[in-house]
Amino acid sequence: MSVLVLADHDLGNLSGATTRAVSAAAQLGGEVHVLVAGSDVAAVATQAQALAGVAKVLVADNDALADAPVEALTGLIGTIAGDYAHILGIAGAVGRDVLPRLAARLGIQPVTDITAILGPDRFVRPVYAGNAFETLTSPQDRQVLSVRASSFAPAGAGGSAELVAVPIADTASLARFIAAHRTQSDAPDLQTARIVVSGGVALGSRDNFRMIEDLAGLVGAAVGATRAAVDAGYAPNDWQVGQTGKVVAPDLYIGIGISGALQHQAGMLGAKKIVAINTDAESPLMKLADYAYQGDLFEAVPALIAALKG
Ligand code: FAD
């Protein structure tokens, strides 16, 4: 049987996370189909069609599906779920809302936050706030899964999937969309960035935190922050990395003035290489780092920025 991937998209763009969900889906065996649901989504469907490994793009284009109303989306997937052995989404805002509802409707147990796929019913996912990983077998005929996109490589291009329109029977929803507040930024998406530069509360002020943004801009990185830095108002909430923030798995994570509390580590332990800058050589992040620089960030970061500017 085939695998259905629920596409994440915004403002006419298919998310980078969806391309990673497609490569996760390909590991399950069977044809990969992508569901693009929303209003005026022809451009998104075209982007999904071009992904390598996608056999079909199901398009549910209806004004009532604008702004991803979860009840309508859940109902829509419910009507086509019978054709699929696996229904897979991203462990993000929409997936976390829709997939458990869908699983409840289908009477099955969802498997969430998957970081590795070992077989059609065998998965790895973090437990205890990322301090351990469990391997589990889900002995069900059908699976509803959410994946941590950053744990999977993006699917390539060069596909030419068939487009299929999906009829929408019921768009009734008790929830009402009020507004979307988007962060305006040219920086890469934090959850799928190859490099992340994060700052901690040691930055001391919102103005000083701009050093982290400048450094990130110079190396093409996304900006992250600790919860202490966010709580202090130095960085916006959606930059928070950790147990109660975002989970990142970049090739390179640069943590500046960050102690490396377990709750922060829960969001960045998947990084391939870690660099830490801290005055305290004994801090957990310095011990964890592949490259640890013991020194004052107010000297090290400006020097790094000056060197990069050449
Ligand atoms: P600190 O721990 O205060 O560390 C600051 C570091 O900066 C120190 O290591 C210090 O040596 C260094 N430093 C100071 N001055 C300089 C200087 N001039 N140059 C260089 N280094 C310097 N935290 C998260 O980050 N993400 C989460 O998602 C998260 N979720 C949480 C959930 C719960 C339920 C709880 C209880 C806590 C959570 N926390 C989270 C908070 C976490 O426990 C830590 O308090 C937080 O990560 C600490 O942030 P920090 O490293 O910026 O600050």
Coordinates of C-alpha atoms and ligand atoms in Angstrom, one line a residue:
M1 CA 0.0 0.0 0.0
S2 CA 1.0 3.6 -0.4
V3 CA 2.2 6.3 2.0
L4 CA 0.3 9.6 2.2
V5 CA 2.4 12.7 3.2
L6 CA 0.5 15.8 4.5
A7 CA 2.2 18.8 2.9
D8 CA 3.0 21.8 5.0
H9 CA 2.9 25.1 3.0
D10 CA 2.6 28.8 3.6
L11 CA 2.1 31.8 1.2
G12 CA 2.3 29.6 -1.8
N13 CA 5.5 27.8 -0.9
L14 CA 5.9 24.2 0.0
S15 CA 7.9 24.0 3.2
G16 CA 11.5 22.6 3.3
A17 CA 10.2 20.3 6.0
T18 CA 7.8 18.6 3.6
T19 CA 10.7 17.7 1.2
R20 CA 12.3 15.9 4.2
A21 CA 9.0 14.2 5.2
V22 CA 8.9 12.9 1.6
S23 CA 12.3 11.3 2.0
A24 CA 11.2 9.8 5.3
A25 CA 8.0 8.4 3.6
A26 CA 10.2 6.8 0.9
Q27 CA 11.9 4.7 3.6
L28 CA 8.5 3.1 4.5
G29 CA 8.2 1.3 1.1
G30 CA 5.3 1.7 -1.3
E31 CA 4.3 4.6 -3.5
V32 CA 4.6 8.1 -1.9
H33 CA 1.6 10.4 -2.4
V34 CA 1.5 14.0 -1.2
L35 CA -1.7 15.7 -0.1
V36 CA -1.7 19.5 -0.8
A37 CA -4.8 20.9 1.0
G38 CA -5.6 24.6 1.1
S39 CA -6.9 27.5 -0.9
D40 CA -5.3 28.5 -4.2
V41 CA -2.6 25.9 -3.9
A42 CA -1.8 25.2 -7.6
A43 CA 1.7 26.5 -7.2
V44 CA 2.3 24.4 -4.1
A45 CA 1.1 21.3 -5.9
T46 CA 3.5 22.0 -8.8
Q47 CA 6.4 22.2 -6.3
A48 CA 5.3 18.9 -4.7
Q49 CA 5.0 17.3 -8.2
A50 CA 8.7 18.1 -8.8
L51 CA 10.0 16.2 -5.8
A52 CA 11.9 13.0 -6.5
G53 CA 10.1 9.9 -5.4
V54 CA 6.6 11.3 -5.4
A55 CA 4.1 9.3 -7.5
K56 CA 1.0 11.3 -7.0
V57 CA 0.0 14.7 -5.7
L58 CA -3.5 14.9 -4.3
V59 CA -4.9 18.4 -4.5
A60 CA -7.7 19.6 -2.3
D61 CA -8.2 23.2 -3.3
N62 CA -11.1 25.0 -1.6
D63 CA -11.5 28.4 0.0
A64 CA -12.8 26.7 3.1
L65 CA -9.3 25.0 3.6
A66 CA -7.4 28.3 3.7
D67 CA -5.4 28.7 6.9
A68 CA -5.4 24.9 7.5
P69 CA -8.6 24.5 9.6
V70 CA -7.8 21.3 11.6
E71 CA -11.3 19.8 11.7
A72 CA -11.8 20.2 8.0
L73 CA -8.3 18.8 7.3
T74 CA -8.8 15.9 9.6
G75 CA -12.2 15.1 7.9
L76 CA -10.6 15.4 4.5
I77 CA -7.7 13.0 5.3
G78 CA -10.2 10.7 7.0
T79 CA -12.1 10.3 3.7
I80 CA -9.0 9.0 1.8
A81 CA -7.2 7.3 4.7
G82 CA -8.5 3.8 3.7
D83 CA -6.2 3.8 0.7
Y84 CA -3.1 4.2 2.8
A85 CA -1.0 2.0 5.1
H86 CA 0.9 5.0 6.4
I87 CA -0.2 8.6 6.8
L88 CA 2.7 10.8 7.7
G89 CA 3.0 14.5 8.6
I90 CA 5.6 16.8 10.1
A91 CA 5.8 17.2 13.9
G92 CA 5.0 20.9 13.5
A93 CA 2.1 23.2 14.2
V94 CA -0.3 21.6 11.8
G95 CA 0.9 18.0 12.1
R96 CA 0.7 18.1 15.9
D97 CA -2.9 19.3 15.7
V98 CA -4.2 17.2 12.8
L99 CA -2.5 13.8 13.2
P100 CA -3.7 12.9 16.8
R101 CA -7.2 13.8 15.8
L102 CA -7.0 11.7 12.7
A103 CA -5.6 8.7 14.6
A104 CA -8.4 9.0 17.2
R105 CA -10.9 9.1 14.3
L106 CA -9.3 6.0 12.8
G107 CA -9.1 4.3 16.2
I108 CA -5.4 3.8 16.1
Q109 CA -2.4 4.9 18.1
P110 CA -0.2 7.6 16.4
V111 CA 3.5 7.4 16.6
T112 CA 4.9 10.9 17.0
D113 CA 8.2 12.8 16.7
I114 CA 10.0 10.0 14.8
T115 CA 13.7 10.6 14.2
A116 CA 14.5 7.4 12.3
I117 CA 12.6 4.8 10.4
L118 CA 13.8 1.2 10.8
G119 CA 11.0 -0.5 8.9
P120 CA 7.3 -0.1 8.1
D121 CA 6.3 -0.5 11.8
R122 CA 9.6 0.1 13.6
F123 CA 10.6 3.6 14.6
V124 CA 13.0 5.6 16.7
R125 CA 11.9 8.7 18.7
P126 CA 13.2 10.7 21.6
V127 CA 11.8 10.3 25.1
Y128 CA 12.4 12.0 28.5
A129 CA 12.7 15.4 26.8
G130 CA 15.3 14.1 24.3
N131 CA 17.6 12.6 26.9
A132 CA 17.1 9.1 25.5
F133 CA 15.8 7.5 22.3
E134 CA 13.4 4.6 22.2
T135 CA 13.1 2.1 19.4
L136 CA 9.5 0.9 19.2
T137 CA 7.4 -1.5 17.1
S138 CA 3.9 -0.3 16.4
P139 CA 1.9 -3.5 15.6
Q140 CA -1.0 -1.9 13.8
D141 CA -2.3 -2.5 10.3
R142 CA -2.2 1.2 9.6
Q143 CA 0.1 3.9 11.0
V144 CA -0.4 7.6 11.6
L145 CA 3.1 9.1 12.0
S146 CA 4.7 12.4 12.6
V147 CA 8.4 12.9 11.9
R148 CA 11.0 15.5 13.1
A149 CA 11.8 16.9 9.7
S150 CA 15.4 17.9 10.6
S151 CA 16.3 14.2 11.1
F152 CA 15.8 13.4 7.5
A153 CA 17.5 14.6 4.3
P154 CA 15.5 16.6 1.9
A155 CA 14.1 14.8 -1.2
G156 CA 15.8 15.7 -4.4
A157 CA 14.2 17.3 -7.5
G158 CA 13.4 15.9 -10.9
G159 CA 10.0 14.3 -10.1
S160 CA 7.0 14.5 -12.3
A161 CA 4.1 13.2 -10.2
E162 CA 0.6 12.8 -11.4
L163 CA -1.9 15.4 -10.2
V164 CA -5.2 14.2 -8.8
A165 CA -8.0 16.5 -7.5
V166 CA -9.6 15.3 -4.3
P167 CA -13.3 16.2 -3.7
I168 CA -14.0 17.9 -0.3
A169 CA -17.2 16.6 1.3
D170 CA -17.4 18.5 4.5
T171 CA -15.6 21.7 5.5
A172 CA -17.5 22.5 8.6
S173 CA -15.3 23.6 11.5
L174 CA -16.0 24.8 14.9
A175 CA -12.7 26.6 15.1
R176 CA -12.4 30.0 13.5
F177 CA -9.2 31.4 12.0
I178 CA -8.5 34.9 13.4
A179 CA -5.0 36.0 12.4
A180 CA -1.5 34.8 11.5
H181 CA 1.5 36.6 12.9
R182 CA 4.5 35.8 10.8
T183 CA 8.1 36.6 11.7
Q184 CA 9.7 38.7 8.9
S185 CA 13.1 37.3 8.2
D186 CA 15.5 36.5 5.4
A187 CA 17.3 34.0 7.6
P188 CA 17.0 30.3 6.9
D189 CA 14.3 28.3 8.6
L190 CA 15.6 27.4 12.1
Q191 CA 14.4 23.8 12.0
T192 CA 15.9 22.9 8.7
A193 CA 19.0 25.2 8.6
R194 CA 22.4 23.7 8.0
I195 CA 24.0 26.1 10.4
V196 CA 22.5 27.5 13.6
V197 CA 24.1 30.3 15.7
S198 CA 22.4 30.6 19.1
G199 CA 22.9 33.1 21.9
G200 CA 22.2 32.8 25.6
V201 CA 21.2 35.2 28.4
A202 CA 24.9 36.2 28.7
L203 CA 24.4 38.5 25.8
G204 CA 22.8 40.9 28.3
S205 CA 20.5 42.9 26.1
R206 CA 18.4 42.9 22.9
D207 CA 21.0 45.3 21.3
N208 CA 23.9 42.9 22.1
F209 CA 21.9 40.0 20.8
R210 CA 22.2 41.6 17.3
M211 CA 25.8 40.4 17.4
I212 CA 24.4 36.8 17.1
E213 CA 22.2 37.8 14.2
D214 CA 25.2 39.6 12.5
L215 CA 27.3 36.5 12.9
A216 CA 24.5 34.2 11.7
G217 CA 24.0 36.5 8.6
L218 CA 27.6 36.2 7.7
V219 CA 27.7 32.4 7.7
G220 CA 24.2 31.9 6.3
A221 CA 22.8 30.5 9.5
A222 CA 19.5 30.6 11.3
V223 CA 19.4 32.3 14.7
G224 CA 18.5 30.4 17.8
A225 CA 18.3 31.4 21.5
T226 CA 18.0 29.9 24.9
R227 CA 14.8 30.1 26.9
A228 CA 16.6 32.4 29.4
A229 CA 17.5 34.8 26.5
V230 CA 13.9 34.7 25.2
D231 CA 12.4 35.2 28.6
A232 CA 14.7 38.2 29.1
G233 CA 13.3 39.7 25.8
Y234 CA 16.6 39.5 23.9
A235 CA 15.2 37.2 21.2
P236 CA 11.7 36.4 19.9
N237 CA 9.9 33.3 21.2
D238 CA 10.1 31.4 17.9
W239 CA 13.9 31.4 18.1
Q240 CA 13.9 29.3 21.2
V241 CA 15.8 26.0 20.9
G242 CA 15.1 23.2 23.4
Q243 CA 12.6 21.1 25.1
T244 CA 9.9 23.8 25.0
G245 CA 11.2 25.4 21.9
K246 CA 12.3 24.1 18.5
V247 CA 14.3 21.0 17.8
V248 CA 17.2 21.5 15.4
A249 CA 19.7 19.1 13.8
P250 CA 22.1 21.3 11.8
D251 CA 25.5 20.3 10.4
L252 CA 27.0 23.0 12.7
Y253 CA 25.6 24.5 15.9
I254 CA 27.4 27.5 17.4
G255 CA 26.3 28.2 21.0
I256 CA 27.4 31.5 22.4
G257 CA 27.1 32.4 26.1
I258 CA 25.0 29.3 26.6
S259 CA 25.4 27.0 29.7
G260 CA 23.8 24.0 27.9
A261 CA 21.1 23.0 30.4
L262 CA 19.5 19.7 29.7
Q263 CA 16.3 21.4 28.5
H264 CA 18.4 23.3 25.9
Q265 CA 20.3 20.2 24.9
A266 CA 17.0 18.5 24.2
G267 CA 16.7 20.8 21.2
M268 CA 20.2 20.6 19.7
L269 CA 21.8 17.3 20.5
G270 CA 21.2 16.1 17.0
A271 CA 23.7 18.7 15.6
K272 CA 26.6 17.0 13.8
K273 CA 29.2 19.5 15.1
I274 CA 29.0 21.8 18.1
V275 CA 31.0 24.9 18.8
A276 CA 30.7 26.6 22.1
I277 CA 32.0 30.0 23.3
N278 CA 31.8 30.5 27.0
T279 CA 33.9 31.9 29.9
D280 CA 33.3 28.8 31.9
A281 CA 35.1 25.7 30.6
E282 CA 33.1 23.5 33.0
S283 CA 29.7 24.4 31.5
P284 CA 27.8 21.4 30.0
L285 CA 27.8 22.8 26.4
M286 CA 31.6 23.4 26.6
K287 CA 32.1 19.8 27.6
L288 CA 29.7 18.6 24.9
A289 CA 31.3 20.7 22.1
D290 CA 33.5 19.4 19.4
Y291 CA 35.3 22.8 19.5
A292 CA 35.2 24.8 22.7
Y293 CA 36.5 28.3 23.0
Q294 CA 37.0 29.6 26.6
G295 CA 36.7 33.3 26.5
D296 CA 34.5 36.4 26.7
L297 CA 31.9 36.5 24.0
F298 CA 32.1 40.3 23.9
E299 CA 35.7 39.9 22.6
A300 CA 35.3 36.6 20.6
V301 CA 32.2 37.4 18.6
P302 CA 33.3 40.9 17.3
A303 CA 36.6 39.4 16.4
L304 CA 34.9 36.6 14.5
I305 CA 32.7 39.0 12.7
A306 CA 35.6 41.2 11.8
A307 CA 37.5 38.2 10.5
L308 CA 34.6 37.0 8.4
K309 CA 34.1 40.4 6.9
G310 CA 37.7 40.2 5.9
Ligands
FAD1 P1 22.6 30.4 31.8 O1 22.3 29.0 32.2 O2 22.5 31.5 32.8 O3 24.1 30.4 31.1 C1 24.7 31.5 30.7 C2 26.1 31.1 30.3 O4 26.8 32.2 29.7 C3 27.0 30.5 31.4 O5 27.5 29.2 31.1 C4 28.1 31.5 31.6 O6 29.3 30.9 31.9 C5 28.2 32.1 30.2 N1 28.7 33.5 30.1 C6 28.4 34.5 31.0 N2 29.0 35.6 30.6 C7 29.7 35.3 29.5 C8 30.6 36.0 28.6 N3 30.8 37.3 28.7 N4 31.2 35.4 27.5 C9 30.9 34.0 27.3 N5 30.1 33.3 28.1 C10 29.5 33.9 29.2 N6 16.0 26.4 28.1 C11 16.2 26.4 26.7 O7 17.2 26.9 26.3 N7 15.3 25.9 25.9 C12 14.1 25.3 26.3 O8 13.3 24.8 25.5 C13 13.9 25.2 27.7 N8 12.8 24.6 28.2 C14 12.7 24.5 29.6 C15 11.6 23.8 30.1 C16 11.5 23.6 31.5 C17 10.3 22.8 32.0 C18 12.4 24.2 32.4 C19 12.3 24.1 33.9 C20 13.5 24.9 31.9 C21 13.6 25.1 30.5 N9 14.7 25.8 29.9 C22 14.9 25.8 28.6 C23 15.6 26.6 30.8 C24 17.0 25.9 31.1 O9 16.8 25.1 32.2 C25 18.1 27.0 31.3 O10 17.7 27.8 32.4 C26 18.4 27.8 30.1 O11 18.6 27.0 29.0 C27 19.7 28.6 30.4 O12 19.9 29.6 29.4 P2 21.3 30.2 29.2 O13 22.3 29.1 28.9 O14 21.1 31.4 28.3 O15 21.6 30.9 30.7

